[in-house]
Coordinates of C-alpha atoms in Angstrom, one line a residue:
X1 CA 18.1 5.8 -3.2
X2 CA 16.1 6.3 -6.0
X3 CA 12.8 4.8 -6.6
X4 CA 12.3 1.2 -8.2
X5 CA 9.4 -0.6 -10.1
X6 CA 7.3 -3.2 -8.3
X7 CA 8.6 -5.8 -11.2
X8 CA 12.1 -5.0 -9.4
X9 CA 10.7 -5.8 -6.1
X10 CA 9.1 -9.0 -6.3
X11 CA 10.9 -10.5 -8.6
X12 CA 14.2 -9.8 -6.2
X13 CA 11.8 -10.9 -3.4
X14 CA 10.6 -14.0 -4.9
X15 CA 14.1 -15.7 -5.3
X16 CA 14.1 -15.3 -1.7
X17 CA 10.7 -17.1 -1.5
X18 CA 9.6 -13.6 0.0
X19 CA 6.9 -11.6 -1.2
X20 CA 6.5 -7.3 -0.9
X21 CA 4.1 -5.4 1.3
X22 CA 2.2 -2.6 -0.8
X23 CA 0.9 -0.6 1.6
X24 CA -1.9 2.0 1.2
X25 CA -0.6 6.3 1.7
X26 CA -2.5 9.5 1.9
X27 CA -0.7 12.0 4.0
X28 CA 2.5 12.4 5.9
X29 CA 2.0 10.4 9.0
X30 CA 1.2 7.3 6.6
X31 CA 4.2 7.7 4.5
X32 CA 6.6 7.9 7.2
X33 CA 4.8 4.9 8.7
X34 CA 6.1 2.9 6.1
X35 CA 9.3 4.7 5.3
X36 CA 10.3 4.4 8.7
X37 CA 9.2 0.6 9.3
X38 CA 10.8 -0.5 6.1
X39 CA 14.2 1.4 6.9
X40 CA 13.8 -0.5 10.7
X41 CA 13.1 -3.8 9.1
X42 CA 15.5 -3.5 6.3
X43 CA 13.3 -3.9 3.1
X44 CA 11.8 -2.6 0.0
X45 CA 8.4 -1.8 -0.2
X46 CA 5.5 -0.6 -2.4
X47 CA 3.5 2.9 -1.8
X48 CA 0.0 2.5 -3.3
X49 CA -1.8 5.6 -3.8
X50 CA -5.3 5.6 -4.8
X51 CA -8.0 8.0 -6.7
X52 CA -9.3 9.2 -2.8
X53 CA -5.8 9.6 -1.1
X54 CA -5.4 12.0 -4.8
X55 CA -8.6 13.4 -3.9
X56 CA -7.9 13.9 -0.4
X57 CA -4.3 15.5 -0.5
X58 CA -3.2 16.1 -4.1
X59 CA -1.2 14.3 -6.9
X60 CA 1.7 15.8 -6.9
X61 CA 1.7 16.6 -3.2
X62 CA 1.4 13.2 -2.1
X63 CA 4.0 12.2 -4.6
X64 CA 6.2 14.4 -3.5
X65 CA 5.7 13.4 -0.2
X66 CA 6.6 9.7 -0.9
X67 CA 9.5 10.8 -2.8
X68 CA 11.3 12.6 -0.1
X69 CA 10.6 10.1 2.2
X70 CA 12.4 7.4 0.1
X71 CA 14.8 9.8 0.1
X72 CA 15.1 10.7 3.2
X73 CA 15.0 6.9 4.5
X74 CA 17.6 5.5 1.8
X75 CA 14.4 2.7 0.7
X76 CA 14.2 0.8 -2.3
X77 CA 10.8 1.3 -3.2
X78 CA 8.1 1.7 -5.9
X79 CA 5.2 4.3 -5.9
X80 CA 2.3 2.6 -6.8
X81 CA -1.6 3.5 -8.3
X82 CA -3.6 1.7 -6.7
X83 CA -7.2 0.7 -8.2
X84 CA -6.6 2.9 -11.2
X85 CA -10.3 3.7 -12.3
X86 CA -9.8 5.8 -15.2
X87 CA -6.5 5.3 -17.9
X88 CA -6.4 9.0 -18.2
X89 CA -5.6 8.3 -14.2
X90 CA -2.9 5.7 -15.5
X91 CA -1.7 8.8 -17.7
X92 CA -1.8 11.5 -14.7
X93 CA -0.1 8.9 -12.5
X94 CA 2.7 7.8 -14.8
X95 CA 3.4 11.6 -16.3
X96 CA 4.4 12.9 -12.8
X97 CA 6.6 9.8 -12.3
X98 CA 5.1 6.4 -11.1
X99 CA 6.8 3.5 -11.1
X100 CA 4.1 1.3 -10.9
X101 CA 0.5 1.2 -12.2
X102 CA -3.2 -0.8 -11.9
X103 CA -6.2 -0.1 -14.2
X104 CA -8.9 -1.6 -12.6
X105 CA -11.0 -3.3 -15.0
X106 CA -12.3 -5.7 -12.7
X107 CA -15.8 -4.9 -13.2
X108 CA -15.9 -4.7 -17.0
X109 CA -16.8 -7.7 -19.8
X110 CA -13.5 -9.7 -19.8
X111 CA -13.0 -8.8 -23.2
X112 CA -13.3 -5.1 -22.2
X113 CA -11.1 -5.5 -19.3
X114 CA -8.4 -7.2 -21.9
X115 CA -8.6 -4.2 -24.2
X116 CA -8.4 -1.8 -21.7
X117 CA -5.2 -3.5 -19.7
X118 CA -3.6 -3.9 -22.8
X119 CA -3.4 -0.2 -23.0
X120 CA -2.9 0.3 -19.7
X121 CA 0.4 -1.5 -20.0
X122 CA 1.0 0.0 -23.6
X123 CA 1.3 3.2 -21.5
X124 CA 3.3 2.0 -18.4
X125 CA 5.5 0.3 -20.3
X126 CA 6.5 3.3 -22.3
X127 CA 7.3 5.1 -19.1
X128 CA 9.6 1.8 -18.3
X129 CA 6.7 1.5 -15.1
X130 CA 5.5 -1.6 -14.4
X131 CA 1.4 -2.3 -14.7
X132 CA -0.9 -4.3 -12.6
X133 CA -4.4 -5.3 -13.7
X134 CA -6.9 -7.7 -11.8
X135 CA -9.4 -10.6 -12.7
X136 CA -12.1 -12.0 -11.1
X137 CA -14.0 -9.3 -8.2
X138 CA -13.6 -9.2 -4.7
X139 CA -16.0 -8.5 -2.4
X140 CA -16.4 -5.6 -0.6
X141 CA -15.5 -2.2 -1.1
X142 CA -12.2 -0.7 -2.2
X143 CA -12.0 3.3 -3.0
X144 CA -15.1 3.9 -5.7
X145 CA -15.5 0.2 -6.1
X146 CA -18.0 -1.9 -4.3
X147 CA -19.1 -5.5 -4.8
X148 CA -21.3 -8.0 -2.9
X149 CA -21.1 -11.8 -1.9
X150 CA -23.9 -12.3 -5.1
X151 CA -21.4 -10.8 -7.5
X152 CA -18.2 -11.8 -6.6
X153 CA -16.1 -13.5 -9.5
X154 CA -13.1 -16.0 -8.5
X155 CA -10.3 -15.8 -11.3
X156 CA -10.7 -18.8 -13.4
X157 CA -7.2 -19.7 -14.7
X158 CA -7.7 -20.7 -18.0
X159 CA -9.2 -16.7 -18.5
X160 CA -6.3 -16.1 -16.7
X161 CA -3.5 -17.4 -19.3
X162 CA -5.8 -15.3 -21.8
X163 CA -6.4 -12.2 -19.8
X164 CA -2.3 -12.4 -19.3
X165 CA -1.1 -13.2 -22.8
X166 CA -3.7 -10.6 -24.6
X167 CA -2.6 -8.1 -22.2
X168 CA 1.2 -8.3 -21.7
X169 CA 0.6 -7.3 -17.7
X170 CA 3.3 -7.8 -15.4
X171 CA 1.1 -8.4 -11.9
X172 CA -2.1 -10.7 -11.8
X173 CA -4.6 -9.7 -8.9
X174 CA -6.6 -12.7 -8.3
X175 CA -9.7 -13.0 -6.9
X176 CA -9.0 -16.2 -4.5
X177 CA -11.1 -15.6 -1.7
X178 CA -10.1 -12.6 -0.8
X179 CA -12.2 -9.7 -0.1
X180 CA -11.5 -6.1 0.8
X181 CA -12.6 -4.6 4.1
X182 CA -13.2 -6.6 7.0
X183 CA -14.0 -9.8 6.5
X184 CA -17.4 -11.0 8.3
X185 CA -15.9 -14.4 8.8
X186 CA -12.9 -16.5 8.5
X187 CA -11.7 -16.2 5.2
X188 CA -11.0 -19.5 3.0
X189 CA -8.6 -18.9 0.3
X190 CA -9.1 -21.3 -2.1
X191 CA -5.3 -22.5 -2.5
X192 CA -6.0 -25.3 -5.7
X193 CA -7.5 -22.3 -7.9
X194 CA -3.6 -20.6 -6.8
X195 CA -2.0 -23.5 -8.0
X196 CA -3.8 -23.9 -10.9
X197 CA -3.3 -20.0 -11.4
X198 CA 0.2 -20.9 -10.9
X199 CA 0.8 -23.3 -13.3
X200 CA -1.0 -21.4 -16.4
X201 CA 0.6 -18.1 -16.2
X202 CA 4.1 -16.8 -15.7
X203 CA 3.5 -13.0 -14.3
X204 CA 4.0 -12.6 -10.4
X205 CA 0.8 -12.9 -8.8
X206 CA -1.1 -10.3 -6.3
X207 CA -3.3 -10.8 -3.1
X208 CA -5.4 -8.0 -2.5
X209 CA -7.9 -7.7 0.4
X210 CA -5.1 -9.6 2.7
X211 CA -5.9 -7.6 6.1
X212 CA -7.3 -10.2 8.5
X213 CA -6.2 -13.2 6.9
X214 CA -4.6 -15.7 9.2
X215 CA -0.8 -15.3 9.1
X216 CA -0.7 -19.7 7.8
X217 CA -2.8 -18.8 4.9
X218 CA -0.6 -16.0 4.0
X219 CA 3.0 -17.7 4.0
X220 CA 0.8 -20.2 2.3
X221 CA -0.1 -18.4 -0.4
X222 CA 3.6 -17.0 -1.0
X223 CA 4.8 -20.3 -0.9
X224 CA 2.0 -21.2 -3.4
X225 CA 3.2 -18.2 -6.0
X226 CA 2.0 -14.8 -4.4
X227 CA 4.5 -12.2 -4.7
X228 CA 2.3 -8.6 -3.6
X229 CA 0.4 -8.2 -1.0
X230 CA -1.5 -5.3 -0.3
X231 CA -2.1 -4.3 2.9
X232 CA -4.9 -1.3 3.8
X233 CA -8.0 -2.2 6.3
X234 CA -5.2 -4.0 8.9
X235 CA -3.3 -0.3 8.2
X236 CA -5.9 2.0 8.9
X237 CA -7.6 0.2 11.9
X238 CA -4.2 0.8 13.3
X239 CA -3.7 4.1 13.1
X240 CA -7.3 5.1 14.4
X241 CA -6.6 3.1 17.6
X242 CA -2.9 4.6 18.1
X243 CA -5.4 7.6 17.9
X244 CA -7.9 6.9 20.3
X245 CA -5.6 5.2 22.5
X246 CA -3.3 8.5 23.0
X247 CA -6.6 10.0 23.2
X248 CA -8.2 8.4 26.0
X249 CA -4.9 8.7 27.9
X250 CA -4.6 12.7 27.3
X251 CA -8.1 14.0 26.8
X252 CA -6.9 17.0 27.4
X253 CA -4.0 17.7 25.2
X254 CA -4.4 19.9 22.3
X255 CA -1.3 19.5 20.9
X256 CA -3.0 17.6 17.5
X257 CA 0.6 16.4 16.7
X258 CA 0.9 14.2 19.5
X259 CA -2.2 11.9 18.6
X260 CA -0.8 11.8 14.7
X261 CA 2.3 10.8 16.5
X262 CA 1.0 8.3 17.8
X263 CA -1.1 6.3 14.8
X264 CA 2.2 7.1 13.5
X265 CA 4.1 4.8 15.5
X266 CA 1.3 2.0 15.8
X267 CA 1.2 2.1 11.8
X268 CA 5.1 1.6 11.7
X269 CA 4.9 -1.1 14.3
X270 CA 1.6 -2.7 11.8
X271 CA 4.7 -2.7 9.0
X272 CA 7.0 -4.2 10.1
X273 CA 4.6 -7.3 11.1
X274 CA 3.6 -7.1 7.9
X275 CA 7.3 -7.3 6.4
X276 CA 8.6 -10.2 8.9
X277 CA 5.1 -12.0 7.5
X278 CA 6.4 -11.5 3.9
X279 CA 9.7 -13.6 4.6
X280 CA 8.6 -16.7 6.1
X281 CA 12.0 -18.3 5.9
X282 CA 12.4 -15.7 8.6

């Protein structure tokens, strides 16, 4: 099956009332994570790649990687950069074949951020890719990108219906309440700013930083308009203690391939939690 945008996605989702996981790659074990949990719980899904998975195992590698495994697995799905912090990254990204794109200009002037979008999805959209771009800041740290509690922004949605109509973007990250990392407390998403968000603009909308929200607050906020929601910390934690777990059963094994193996399977079995979330009508 060949690969699909993450327009295609959500807006198939969203008739459904569902919204799409876009979950976080860098290396084989990851990848077939999610391949194998989206084949198992019969879905599409979105691969997001960002600058330090590139770093860490290549471009074109881990590309290719996420290709054969759509492959492979018959998926629908869309390969996806995440946190784009550069738009010659947009232009690496959506040369080698990307379907989807985000320029982060999260952190710039808003009118910087505009300009900068815009271009973003100049480029994407000449690639027939879809593009992403984000307002407001989250707190916490994501790839190269750290912010603190005193500098968070929450999207304000009359910037919003600007930053959305100047730009021409497809997917609005909003900054809700949301935070990437581990959130220090319970999180409160601030569900009337959604609305209002909502109401003003007509592009899907995005939760970032969605590991350790409560499962209500999630179908709430796809009932409320979310249609993407990206998935890493929740992803990551898993693997490590499918790691240590194997580990501290078999501290003697040296057969490396068993403890990948096993993050493996305990990231497949974080997916498809993930997916069943997504469709709350199920």
């Amino acid at each position: 099956m060949p690969k699909v945008t993450s327009l295609e996605l959500i807006s198939e989702a969203r008739l459904k009332g569902h919204a799409v996981g876009a979950f976080n790659v860098y290396n084989l074990e990851s990848v077939q994570a999610v391949a194998q949990g989206v084949k198992e719980a019969n879905s599409g899904v979105i691969f997001q790649i960002t600058k330090s998975a590139v770093d860490y195992a290549g471009l074109k590698n881990i590309y290719d990687i996420v290709m054969n495994n759509i492959d492979i697995y018959n998926i629908p799905a869309a390969i996806h950069l995440d946190h784009g912090p550069s738009l010659e990254m947009v232009d690496e990204c959506l040369e080698i074949g990307f379907s989807s794109v985000m320029f982060d200009g999260s952190s710039l002037p808003f009118k910087e951020n505009i300009e900068k979008s815009r271009a973003s999805v100049e480029k994407a959209h000449a690639h027939k890719a879809t593009c992403e771009a984000e307002l407001g800041r989250l707190v916490g740290t994501e790839d190269e990108i750290s912010v603190d509690e005193k500098n968070a922004i929450y999207t304000n949605p009359d910037e919003a219906l600007e930053f959305v109509e100047s730009t021409g973007i497809d997917l609005l990250a909003v900054a809700i309440g949301n935070a990437h990392g581990f959130y220090k407390g319970e999180p409160h998403i601030d569900f009337e700013r959604l609305g209002e968000i909502r109401k003003k603009v007509d592009v899907h909308l995005v939760l970032h930083g969605a590991s350790g929200i409560p499962d209500e607050s999630i179908q709430k906020a796809i009932k409320s308009g979310i249609g993407k929601i990206n998935i890493d910390t929740e992803f990551r934690y898993a693997t490590m203690r499918g790691i240590e777990d194997y580990l501290s059963e078999d501290a003697g094994t040296s057969a490396a391939r068993n403890a990948l193996a096993a993050g493996r399977e305990r990231m497949k079995q974080k997916v498809i939690e993930k997916i069943n979330l997504f469709r709350p009508s199920n």
